[in-house]
């Protein structure tokens, strides 16, 4: 069963249990977090360590400096005397930049500026107090993300493969004229495309010219027929 322990106390934690450091100057809020994470469906999932100031939290984390981190997650209040939760957030993130401890900030005030400030400093989440049962899943998500990152660190060979330059096939490497052919083909395609565009723009004018030319031919043919049938009638009609 998950339990709370005092700073400096010794207690073995079973594998798979999330170790949470709760930091809050309010005894009521600390007790709420302890009860919520140590009972009901959360029993056996979290091991809670509660302190009443950010300085005590730093003292606890400093005891484990140079060894494997004894804490999987920090759940801290934002407003505290002497050292705020925001200051603690920055200090925790600076402890081990390569494997930072997830930090969730809590506050009774839902201020967008404050939330943005904490998230920009590296906080995994921001929860409005009081802590409720629906917030537990958010803590689980942060814990699962840390576990997956710790279980599968980035592989240097994969990073090197991503940086590997593109190698052309032998046929392409042996043919220096390939870029020129590609450029020529691209130029021809552009010319054909532009020609189609210009033709589509002038097509109505061309159709009008064709109709006009056809009309002129028809009128000329009619005049020729009339003149061949009888010049007099044409002369009388012209008079």
CSV table of N, CA and C in Angstrom, one decimal, residues 13-175:
chain,number,residue,atom,x,y,z
A,13,UNK,N,10.6,1.2,-1.9
A,13,UNK,CA,9.4,1.4,-2.8
A,13,UNK,C,9.4,0.3,-3.8
A,14,UNK,N,8.3,-0.4,-4.0
A,14,UNK,CA,8.2,-1.5,-5.0
A,14,UNK,C,8.3,-0.9,-6.4
A,15,UNK,N,8.8,-1.8,-7.2
A,15,UNK,CA,9.0,-1.4,-8.6
A,15,UNK,C,7.6,-1.1,-9.3
A,16,UNK,N,7.6,-0.1,-10.1
A,16,UNK,CA,6.3,0.3,-10.7
A,16,UNK,C,5.5,1.3,-10.0
A,17,UNK,N,5.9,1.6,-8.7
A,17,UNK,CA,5.2,2.6,-7.9
A,17,UNK,C,5.8,4.0,-8.2
A,18,UNK,N,4.9,4.9,-8.5
A,18,UNK,CA,5.4,6.3,-8.8
A,18,UNK,C,5.7,7.0,-7.5
A,19,UNK,N,6.9,7.6,-7.4
A,19,UNK,CA,7.3,8.3,-6.2
A,19,UNK,C,7.0,9.8,-6.4
A,20,UNK,N,6.1,10.3,-5.6
A,20,UNK,CA,5.7,11.7,-5.8
A,20,UNK,C,6.1,12.6,-4.6
A,21,UNK,N,6.8,13.7,-4.9
A,21,UNK,CA,7.1,14.6,-3.9
A,21,UNK,C,6.1,15.8,-3.9
A,22,UNK,N,5.3,15.8,-2.8
A,22,UNK,CA,4.2,16.9,-2.7
A,22,UNK,C,4.8,18.0,-1.9
A,23,UNK,N,4.8,19.2,-2.5
A,23,UNK,CA,5.3,20.4,-1.9
A,23,UNK,C,4.2,21.4,-1.8
A,24,UNK,N,3.8,21.7,-0.5
A,24,UNK,CA,2.7,22.7,-0.3
A,24,UNK,C,2.8,23.2,1.1
A,25,UNK,N,2.7,24.5,1.3
A,25,UNK,CA,2.8,25.1,2.7
A,25,UNK,C,1.4,25.0,3.4
A,26,UNK,N,0.4,24.5,2.7
A,26,UNK,CA,-0.9,24.4,3.3
A,26,UNK,C,-1.1,22.9,3.8
A,27,UNK,N,-1.2,22.7,5.1
A,27,UNK,CA,-1.4,21.4,5.7
A,27,UNK,C,-2.6,20.7,5.1
A,28,UNK,N,-3.7,21.4,4.8
A,28,UNK,CA,-4.9,20.8,4.3
A,28,UNK,C,-4.7,20.3,2.9
A,29,UNK,N,-4.0,21.1,2.0
A,29,UNK,CA,-3.8,20.7,0.7
A,29,UNK,C,-2.8,19.5,0.6
A,30,UNK,N,-1.8,19.5,1.5
A,30,UNK,CA,-0.9,18.4,1.5
A,30,UNK,C,-1.7,17.1,1.9
A,31,UNK,N,-2.6,17.2,2.9
A,31,UNK,CA,-3.3,16.0,3.3
A,31,UNK,C,-4.3,15.6,2.3
A,32,UNK,N,-4.9,16.5,1.5
A,32,UNK,CA,-5.8,16.1,0.4
A,32,UNK,C,-5.0,15.3,-0.6
A,33,UNK,N,-3.8,15.8,-1.0
A,33,UNK,CA,-3.0,15.1,-2.0
A,33,UNK,C,-2.6,13.7,-1.5
A,34,UNK,N,-2.2,13.6,-0.2
A,34,UNK,CA,-1.8,12.3,0.3
A,34,UNK,C,-2.9,11.3,0.3
A,35,UNK,N,-4.1,11.8,0.7
A,35,UNK,CA,-5.2,10.9,0.8
A,35,UNK,C,-5.7,10.5,-0.6
A,36,UNK,N,-5.7,11.4,-1.5
A,36,UNK,CA,-6.1,11.1,-2.9
A,36,UNK,C,-5.2,10.1,-3.6
A,37,UNK,N,-3.9,10.2,-3.4
A,37,UNK,CA,-2.9,9.4,-4.1
A,37,UNK,C,-2.6,8.1,-3.3
A,38,UNK,N,-3.2,7.9,-2.1
A,38,UNK,CA,-2.9,6.7,-1.3
A,38,UNK,C,-4.1,5.9,-1.0
A,39,UNK,N,-5.2,6.2,-1.6
A,39,UNK,CA,-6.4,5.4,-1.3
A,39,UNK,C,-7.2,5.2,-2.5
A,40,UNK,N,-8.2,4.3,-2.4
A,40,UNK,CA,-9.1,4.0,-3.5
A,40,UNK,C,-8.4,3.3,-4.7
A,41,UNK,N,-8.7,3.8,-5.9
A,41,UNK,CA,-8.0,3.2,-7.1
A,41,UNK,C,-6.6,3.5,-7.2
A,42,UNK,N,-6.1,4.5,-6.4
A,42,UNK,CA,-4.7,4.9,-6.5
A,42,UNK,C,-3.8,4.1,-5.5
A,43,UNK,N,-4.4,3.3,-4.6
A,43,UNK,CA,-3.7,2.5,-3.6
A,43,UNK,C,-2.7,1.6,-4.3
A,44,UNK,N,-1.4,1.8,-3.9
A,44,UNK,CA,-0.4,0.9,-4.4
A,44,UNK,C,0.3,1.5,-5.7
A,45,UNK,N,-0.3,2.6,-6.2
A,45,UNK,CA,0.2,3.2,-7.5
A,45,UNK,C,1.2,4.3,-7.2
A,46,UNK,N,1.0,5.0,-6.1
A,46,UNK,CA,1.8,6.2,-5.7
A,46,UNK,C,2.4,6.0,-4.3
A,47,UNK,N,3.7,6.5,-4.2
A,47,UNK,CA,4.3,6.6,-2.9
A,47,UNK,C,4.6,8.1,-2.7
A,48,UNK,N,3.9,8.6,-1.7
A,48,UNK,CA,3.8,10.1,-1.5
A,48,UNK,C,4.8,10.5,-0.4
A,49,UNK,N,5.6,11.5,-0.7
A,49,UNK,CA,6.5,12.2,0.3
A,49,UNK,C,6.0,13.6,0.3
A,50,UNK,N,5.7,14.1,1.5
A,50,UNK,CA,5.1,15.5,1.6
A,50,UNK,C,6.0,16.4,2.4
A,51,UNK,N,6.3,17.6,1.9
A,51,UNK,CA,7.1,18.6,2.6
A,51,UNK,C,6.3,19.9,2.6
A,52,UNK,N,6.6,20.8,3.5
A,52,UNK,CA,5.8,22.1,3.6
A,52,UNK,C,6.5,23.3,3.0
A,53,UNK,N,7.6,23.1,2.3
A,53,UNK,CA,8.3,24.3,1.7
A,53,UNK,C,9.2,23.8,0.5
A,54,UNK,N,9.4,24.7,-0.4
A,54,UNK,CA,10.3,24.4,-1.5
A,54,UNK,C,11.7,24.2,-1.1
A,55,UNK,N,12.1,24.9,-0.1
A,55,UNK,CA,13.5,24.7,0.4
A,55,UNK,C,13.7,23.3,1.0
A,56,UNK,N,12.7,22.7,1.7
A,56,UNK,CA,12.8,21.3,2.1
A,56,UNK,C,12.8,20.3,1.0
A,57,UNK,N,12.1,20.7,0.0
A,57,UNK,CA,12.1,19.8,-1.2
A,57,UNK,C,13.4,19.8,-1.9
A,58,UNK,N,14.1,21.0,-2.0
A,58,UNK,CA,15.4,21.0,-2.5
A,58,UNK,C,16.4,20.3,-1.7
A,59,UNK,N,16.2,20.4,-0.4
A,59,UNK,CA,17.1,19.6,0.6
A,59,UNK,C,16.9,18.1,0.4
A,60,UNK,N,15.7,17.7,0.2
A,60,UNK,CA,15.5,16.3,0.0
A,60,UNK,C,16.1,15.8,-1.3
A,61,UNK,N,15.9,16.6,-2.4
A,61,UNK,CA,16.5,16.2,-3.7
A,61,UNK,C,18.0,16.3,-3.7
A,62,UNK,N,18.5,17.2,-2.9
A,62,UNK,CA,20.0,17.3,-2.8
A,62,UNK,C,20.7,16.2,-2.1
A,63,UNK,N,19.9,15.5,-1.2
A,63,UNK,CA,20.5,14.3,-0.6
A,63,UNK,C,20.7,13.2,-1.5
A,64,UNK,N,20.0,13.2,-2.7
A,64,UNK,CA,20.2,12.1,-3.6
A,64,UNK,C,21.0,12.6,-4.8
A,65,UNK,N,21.7,13.7,-4.7
A,65,UNK,CA,22.5,14.2,-5.8
A,65,UNK,C,23.6,13.2,-6.1
A,66,UNK,N,23.8,13.0,-7.4
A,66,UNK,CA,24.9,12.1,-7.9
A,66,UNK,C,24.4,10.7,-8.0
A,67,UNK,N,23.3,10.3,-7.5
A,67,UNK,CA,22.7,9.0,-7.6
A,67,UNK,C,21.5,9.0,-8.4
A,68,UNK,N,20.9,7.8,-8.6
A,68,UNK,CA,19.6,7.7,-9.3
A,68,UNK,C,18.6,8.5,-8.6
A,69,UNK,N,17.8,9.3,-9.3
A,69,UNK,CA,16.8,10.1,-8.7
A,69,UNK,C,15.8,9.3,-7.9
A,70,UNK,N,15.6,9.7,-6.7
A,70,UNK,CA,14.7,9.0,-5.8
A,70,UNK,C,13.2,9.5,-5.9
A,71,UNK,N,13.0,10.4,-6.8
A,71,UNK,CA,11.7,11.0,-7.0
A,71,UNK,C,11.3,10.8,-8.5
A,72,UNK,N,10.1,10.4,-8.8
A,72,UNK,CA,9.6,10.3,-10.1
A,72,UNK,C,8.8,11.5,-10.6
A,73,UNK,N,8.3,12.3,-9.6
A,73,UNK,CA,7.5,13.4,-10.0
A,73,UNK,C,7.4,14.4,-8.8
A,74,UNK,N,7.3,15.7,-9.1
A,74,UNK,CA,7.2,16.7,-8.1
A,74,UNK,C,5.8,17.4,-8.3
A,75,UNK,N,5.0,17.4,-7.3
A,75,UNK,CA,3.7,18.1,-7.3
A,75,UNK,C,3.8,19.3,-6.4
A,76,UNK,N,3.9,20.5,-6.9
A,76,UNK,CA,4.2,21.6,-6.0
A,76,UNK,C,3.1,22.7,-6.2
A,77,UNK,N,2.9,23.4,-5.1
A,77,UNK,CA,2.1,24.6,-5.1
A,77,UNK,C,2.8,25.8,-5.7
A,78,UNK,N,2.1,26.7,-6.3
A,78,UNK,CA,2.8,27.9,-6.9
A,78,UNK,C,3.2,28.9,-5.9
A,79,UNK,N,2.2,29.3,-5.0
A,79,UNK,CA,2.4,30.4,-4.1
A,79,UNK,C,2.9,29.8,-2.7
A,80,UNK,N,4.2,30.1,-2.4
A,80,UNK,CA,4.7,29.6,-1.1
A,80,UNK,C,5.7,30.7,-0.7
A,81,UNK,N,5.9,30.9,0.6
A,81,UNK,CA,6.8,31.9,1.1
A,81,UNK,C,8.3,31.5,0.9
A,82,UNK,N,9.1,32.4,0.9
A,82,UNK,CA,10.6,32.3,0.7
A,82,UNK,C,10.9,31.8,-0.7
A,83,UNK,N,10.5,30.6,-1.1
A,83,UNK,CA,10.8,30.1,-2.4
A,83,UNK,C,9.5,29.6,-3.0
A,84,UNK,N,9.1,30.2,-4.1
A,84,UNK,CA,7.9,29.8,-4.8
A,84,UNK,C,8.0,28.5,-5.5
A,85,UNK,N,6.8,28.0,-5.9
A,85,UNK,CA,6.8,26.8,-6.8
A,85,UNK,C,7.4,27.0,-8.1
A,86,UNK,N,7.3,28.2,-8.6
A,86,UNK,CA,8.0,28.5,-9.9
A,86,UNK,C,9.5,28.4,-9.8
A,87,UNK,N,10.0,29.0,-8.7
A,87,UNK,CA,11.5,28.9,-8.4
A,87,UNK,C,11.9,27.4,-8.3
A,88,UNK,N,11.1,26.6,-7.6
A,88,UNK,CA,11.4,25.2,-7.4
A,88,UNK,C,11.4,24.5,-8.8
A,89,UNK,N,10.4,24.8,-9.6
A,89,UNK,CA,10.3,24.2,-10.9
A,89,UNK,C,11.6,24.4,-11.7
A,90,UNK,N,12.1,25.7,-11.7
A,90,UNK,CA,13.4,25.9,-12.5
A,90,UNK,C,14.6,25.2,-11.8
A,91,UNK,N,14.6,25.1,-10.5
A,91,UNK,CA,15.7,24.4,-9.8
A,91,UNK,C,15.7,22.9,-10.1
A,92,UNK,N,14.5,22.4,-10.1
A,92,UNK,CA,14.4,20.9,-10.4
A,92,UNK,C,14.8,20.6,-11.8
A,93,UNK,N,14.4,21.4,-12.7
A,93,UNK,CA,14.7,21.2,-14.2
A,93,UNK,C,16.2,21.4,-14.4
A,94,UNK,N,16.9,22.1,-13.5
A,94,UNK,CA,18.3,22.3,-13.7
A,94,UNK,C,19.1,21.2,-13.0
A,95,UNK,N,18.5,20.4,-12.2
A,95,UNK,CA,19.2,19.3,-11.5
A,95,UNK,C,19.8,18.3,-12.5
A,96,UNK,N,19.0,17.9,-13.4
A,96,UNK,CA,19.5,16.9,-14.4
A,96,UNK,C,18.8,17.2,-15.7
A,97,UNK,N,19.4,18.1,-16.5
A,97,UNK,CA,18.8,18.5,-17.8
A,97,UNK,C,18.5,17.3,-18.7
A,98,UNK,N,19.3,16.2,-18.7
A,98,UNK,CA,19.2,15.1,-19.6
A,98,UNK,C,18.0,14.2,-19.2
A,99,UNK,N,17.8,14.1,-17.9
A,99,UNK,CA,16.6,13.3,-17.4
A,99,UNK,C,15.9,14.1,-16.4
A,100,UNK,N,15.2,15.2,-16.8
A,100,UNK,CA,14.5,16.0,-15.9
A,100,UNK,C,13.3,15.3,-15.2
A,101,UNK,N,13.1,15.7,-14.0
A,101,UNK,CA,12.0,15.1,-13.2
A,101,UNK,C,10.7,15.9,-13.6
A,102,UNK,N,9.6,15.2,-13.9
A,102,UNK,CA,8.4,15.9,-14.2
A,102,UNK,C,7.9,16.7,-13.1
A,103,UNK,N,7.5,17.9,-13.4
A,103,UNK,CA,7.0,18.8,-12.3
A,103,UNK,C,5.6,19.3,-12.7
A,104,UNK,N,4.6,19.1,-11.8
A,104,UNK,CA,3.3,19.6,-12.0
A,104,UNK,C,3.0,20.7,-11.0
A,105,UNK,N,2.6,21.8,-11.5
A,105,UNK,CA,2.4,23.0,-10.6
A,105,UNK,C,0.9,23.1,-10.3
A,106,UNK,N,0.6,23.4,-9.0
A,106,UNK,CA,-0.8,23.6,-8.6
A,106,UNK,C,-1.0,25.0,-8.1
A,107,UNK,N,-2.2,25.5,-8.3
A,107,UNK,CA,-2.5,26.9,-7.8
A,107,UNK,C,-4.0,27.0,-7.7
A,108,UNK,N,-4.4,27.8,-6.7
A,108,UNK,CA,-5.9,28.0,-6.5
A,108,UNK,C,-6.4,29.1,-7.5
A,109,UNK,N,-5.5,29.8,-8.2
A,109,UNK,CA,-5.9,30.8,-9.1
A,109,UNK,C,-5.6,30.4,-10.5
A,110,UNK,N,-6.6,30.4,-11.3
A,110,UNK,CA,-6.5,30.0,-12.7
A,110,UNK,C,-6.1,31.2,-13.6
A,111,UNK,N,-4.9,31.6,-13.5
A,111,UNK,CA,-4.4,32.8,-14.3
A,111,UNK,C,-3.7,32.3,-15.5
A,112,UNK,N,-4.1,32.7,-16.7
A,112,UNK,CA,-3.4,32.3,-18.0
A,112,UNK,C,-2.0,32.7,-18.0
A,113,UNK,N,-1.6,33.9,-17.5
A,113,UNK,CA,-0.3,34.3,-17.5
A,113,UNK,C,0.6,33.4,-16.6
A,114,UNK,N,0.1,33.0,-15.5
A,114,UNK,CA,0.8,32.2,-14.6
A,114,UNK,C,1.0,30.8,-15.2
A,115,UNK,N,-0.1,30.3,-15.8
A,115,UNK,CA,0.0,28.9,-16.5
A,115,UNK,C,1.0,28.9,-17.6
A,116,UNK,N,1.0,30.0,-18.4
A,116,UNK,CA,1.9,30.1,-19.5
A,116,UNK,C,3.4,30.2,-19.1
A,117,UNK,N,3.6,30.9,-18.0
A,117,UNK,CA,4.9,31.1,-17.4
A,117,UNK,C,5.5,29.7,-17.0
A,118,UNK,N,4.7,28.9,-16.3
A,118,UNK,CA,5.1,27.6,-15.8
A,118,UNK,C,5.4,26.7,-16.9
A,119,UNK,N,4.5,26.6,-17.8
A,119,UNK,CA,4.6,25.7,-19.0
A,119,UNK,C,5.9,26.0,-19.8
A,120,UNK,N,6.1,27.3,-19.9
A,120,UNK,CA,7.3,27.8,-20.7
A,120,UNK,C,8.6,27.4,-19.9
A,121,UNK,N,8.5,27.3,-18.6
A,121,UNK,CA,9.7,27.0,-17.8
A,121,UNK,C,9.9,25.5,-17.8
A,122,UNK,N,9.0,24.7,-18.3
A,122,UNK,CA,9.2,23.2,-18.4
A,122,UNK,C,8.3,22.4,-17.6
A,123,UNK,N,7.2,23.0,-17.0
A,123,UNK,CA,6.3,22.2,-16.2
A,123,UNK,C,5.5,21.3,-17.2
A,124,UNK,N,5.3,20.1,-16.7
A,124,UNK,CA,4.5,19.1,-17.5
A,124,UNK,C,3.0,19.4,-17.5
A,125,UNK,N,2.5,20.0,-16.5
A,125,UNK,CA,1.1,20.3,-16.4
A,125,UNK,C,0.9,21.4,-15.3
A,126,UNK,N,-0.3,21.9,-15.4
A,126,UNK,CA,-0.7,23.0,-14.4
A,126,UNK,C,-2.2,22.6,-13.9
A,127,UNK,N,-2.3,22.4,-12.6
A,127,UNK,CA,-3.6,21.9,-12.1
A,127,UNK,C,-4.2,23.0,-11.1
A,128,UNK,N,-5.4,23.3,-11.3
A,128,UNK,CA,-6.1,24.2,-10.4
A,128,UNK,C,-6.6,23.5,-9.1
A,129,UNK,N,-6.2,24.0,-8.0
A,129,UNK,CA,-6.6,23.4,-6.7
A,129,UNK,C,-8.0,23.7,-6.4
A,130,UNK,N,-8.7,22.8,-5.6
A,130,UNK,CA,-8.1,21.7,-4.9
A,130,UNK,C,-7.9,20.5,-5.8
A,131,UNK,N,-6.9,19.7,-5.5
A,131,UNK,CA,-6.7,18.4,-6.3
A,131,UNK,C,-7.9,17.5,-6.2
A,132,UNK,N,-8.3,17.0,-7.4
A,132,UNK,CA,-9.5,16.1,-7.4
A,132,UNK,C,-9.1,14.8,-8.0
A,133,UNK,N,-10.0,13.8,-7.9
A,133,UNK,CA,-9.8,12.5,-8.4
A,133,UNK,C,-9.6,12.5,-9.9
A,134,UNK,N,-10.2,13.4,-10.7
A,134,UNK,CA,-10.1,13.5,-12.1
A,134,UNK,C,-8.7,13.9,-12.5
A,135,UNK,N,-8.0,14.5,-11.6
A,135,UNK,CA,-6.6,15.0,-11.9
A,135,UNK,C,-5.6,13.9,-11.8
A,136,UNK,N,-6.0,12.8,-11.2
A,136,UNK,CA,-5.0,11.7,-11.0
A,136,UNK,C,-4.5,11.1,-12.3
A,137,UNK,N,-5.4,11.0,-13.3
A,137,UNK,CA,-5.0,10.5,-14.6
A,137,UNK,C,-4.0,11.4,-15.3
A,138,UNK,N,-4.0,12.7,-15.0
A,138,UNK,CA,-3.0,13.6,-15.6
A,138,UNK,C,-1.7,13.3,-14.9
A,139,UNK,N,-1.7,13.0,-13.7
A,139,UNK,CA,-0.4,12.6,-13.0
A,139,UNK,C,0.1,11.3,-13.6
A,140,UNK,N,-0.8,10.4,-13.8
A,140,UNK,CA,-0.4,9.1,-14.4
A,140,UNK,C,0.2,9.3,-15.8
A,141,UNK,N,-0.3,10.2,-16.6
A,141,UNK,CA,0.2,10.4,-17.9
A,141,UNK,C,1.6,11.0,-17.9
A,142,UNK,N,1.9,11.9,-16.9
A,142,UNK,CA,3.2,12.4,-16.8
A,142,UNK,C,4.2,11.4,-16.3
A,143,UNK,N,3.7,10.5,-15.4
A,143,UNK,CA,4.6,9.4,-15.0
A,143,UNK,C,4.9,8.4,-16.1
A,144,UNK,N,3.9,8.1,-16.9
A,144,UNK,CA,4.1,7.2,-18.0
A,144,UNK,C,5.0,7.7,-19.1
A,145,UNK,N,4.9,9.0,-19.3
A,145,UNK,CA,5.8,9.6,-20.3
A,145,UNK,C,7.3,9.6,-19.8
A,146,UNK,N,7.5,9.8,-18.5
A,146,UNK,CA,8.9,9.7,-18.0
A,146,UNK,C,9.4,8.3,-18.1
A,147,UNK,N,8.5,7.3,-17.8
A,147,UNK,CA,8.9,5.9,-17.8
A,147,UNK,C,9.3,5.5,-19.2
A,148,UNK,N,8.5,5.9,-20.2
A,148,UNK,CA,8.8,5.5,-21.6
A,148,UNK,C,10.1,6.1,-22.1
A,149,UNK,N,10.3,7.4,-21.7
A,149,UNK,CA,11.6,8.0,-22.1
A,149,UNK,C,12.8,7.4,-21.4
A,150,UNK,N,12.6,6.9,-20.2
A,150,UNK,CA,13.7,6.3,-19.5
A,150,UNK,C,14.0,4.9,-20.0
A,151,UNK,N,12.9,4.2,-20.5
A,151,UNK,CA,13.1,2.8,-20.9
A,151,UNK,C,13.7,2.8,-22.3
A,152,UNK,N,13.4,3.8,-23.1
A,152,UNK,CA,13.9,3.8,-24.5
A,152,UNK,C,14.6,5.1,-24.8
A,153,UNK,N,15.9,5.2,-24.4
A,153,UNK,CA,16.7,6.4,-24.6
A,153,UNK,C,17.0,6.5,-26.1
A,154,UNK,N,17.2,7.7,-26.6
A,154,UNK,CA,17.5,7.9,-28.0
A,154,UNK,C,18.8,7.2,-28.4
A,155,UNK,N,18.7,6.6,-29.5
A,155,UNK,CA,19.9,5.8,-30.0
A,155,UNK,C,20.7,6.7,-30.9
A,156,UNK,N,22.1,6.6,-30.6
A,156,UNK,CA,23.0,7.5,-31.4
A,156,UNK,C,23.1,7.0,-32.8
A,157,UNK,N,22.9,5.7,-33.1
A,157,UNK,CA,23.0,5.2,-34.4
A,157,UNK,C,21.8,5.7,-35.2
A,158,UNK,N,20.6,5.8,-34.6
A,158,UNK,CA,19.5,6.3,-35.3
A,158,UNK,C,19.7,7.8,-35.6
A,159,UNK,N,20.2,8.6,-34.7
A,159,UNK,CA,20.5,10.0,-35.0
A,159,UNK,C,21.5,10.1,-36.1
A,160,UNK,N,22.5,9.2,-36.1
A,160,UNK,CA,23.5,9.3,-37.2
A,160,UNK,C,22.9,9.0,-38.5
A,161,UNK,N,21.9,8.0,-38.5
A,161,UNK,CA,21.3,7.6,-39.7
A,161,UNK,C,20.4,8.7,-40.3
A,162,UNK,N,19.8,9.5,-39.4
A,162,UNK,CA,19.0,10.7,-39.8
A,162,UNK,C,19.9,11.7,-40.5
A,163,UNK,N,21.2,11.8,-40.0
A,163,UNK,CA,22.1,12.8,-40.5
A,163,UNK,C,22.8,12.3,-41.8
A,164,UNK,N,22.6,11.0,-42.1
A,164,UNK,CA,23.3,10.4,-43.3
A,164,UNK,C,22.9,11.1,-44.6
A,165,UNK,N,23.9,11.6,-45.3
A,165,UNK,CA,23.6,12.3,-46.6
A,165,UNK,C,22.9,11.4,-47.6
A,166,UNK,N,22.2,11.9,-48.5
A,166,UNK,CA,21.5,11.1,-49.5
A,166,UNK,C,22.5,10.7,-50.6
A,167,UNK,N,22.6,9.4,-50.8
A,167,UNK,CA,23.5,8.8,-51.8
A,167,UNK,C,22.7,8.5,-53.1
A,168,UNK,N,23.2,9.0,-54.2
A,168,UNK,CA,22.5,8.7,-55.5
A,168,UNK,C,22.9,7.3,-56.0
A,169,UNK,N,22.0,6.6,-56.7
A,169,UNK,CA,22.4,5.3,-57.3
A,169,UNK,C,23.5,5.5,-58.3
A,170,UNK,N,24.3,4.4,-58.5
A,170,UNK,CA,25.4,4.5,-59.4
A,170,UNK,C,25.1,5.0,-60.8
A,171,UNK,N,24.0,4.7,-61.4
A,171,UNK,CA,23.6,5.2,-62.7
A,171,UNK,C,23.5,6.7,-62.7
A,172,UNK,N,22.9,7.2,-61.6
A,172,UNK,CA,22.7,8.7,-61.5
A,172,UNK,C,24.0,9.3,-61.3
A,173,UNK,N,24.9,8.7,-60.4
A,173,UNK,CA,26.1,9.3,-60.1
A,173,UNK,C,27.1,9.3,-61.3
A,174,UNK,N,27.0,8.3,-62.2
A,174,UNK,CA,27.8,8.2,-63.3
A,174,UNK,C,27.4,9.1,-64.5
A,175,UNK,N,26.2,9.7,-64.4
A,175,UNK,CA,25.7,10.4,-65.5
A,175,UNK,C,25.6,11.9,-65.1
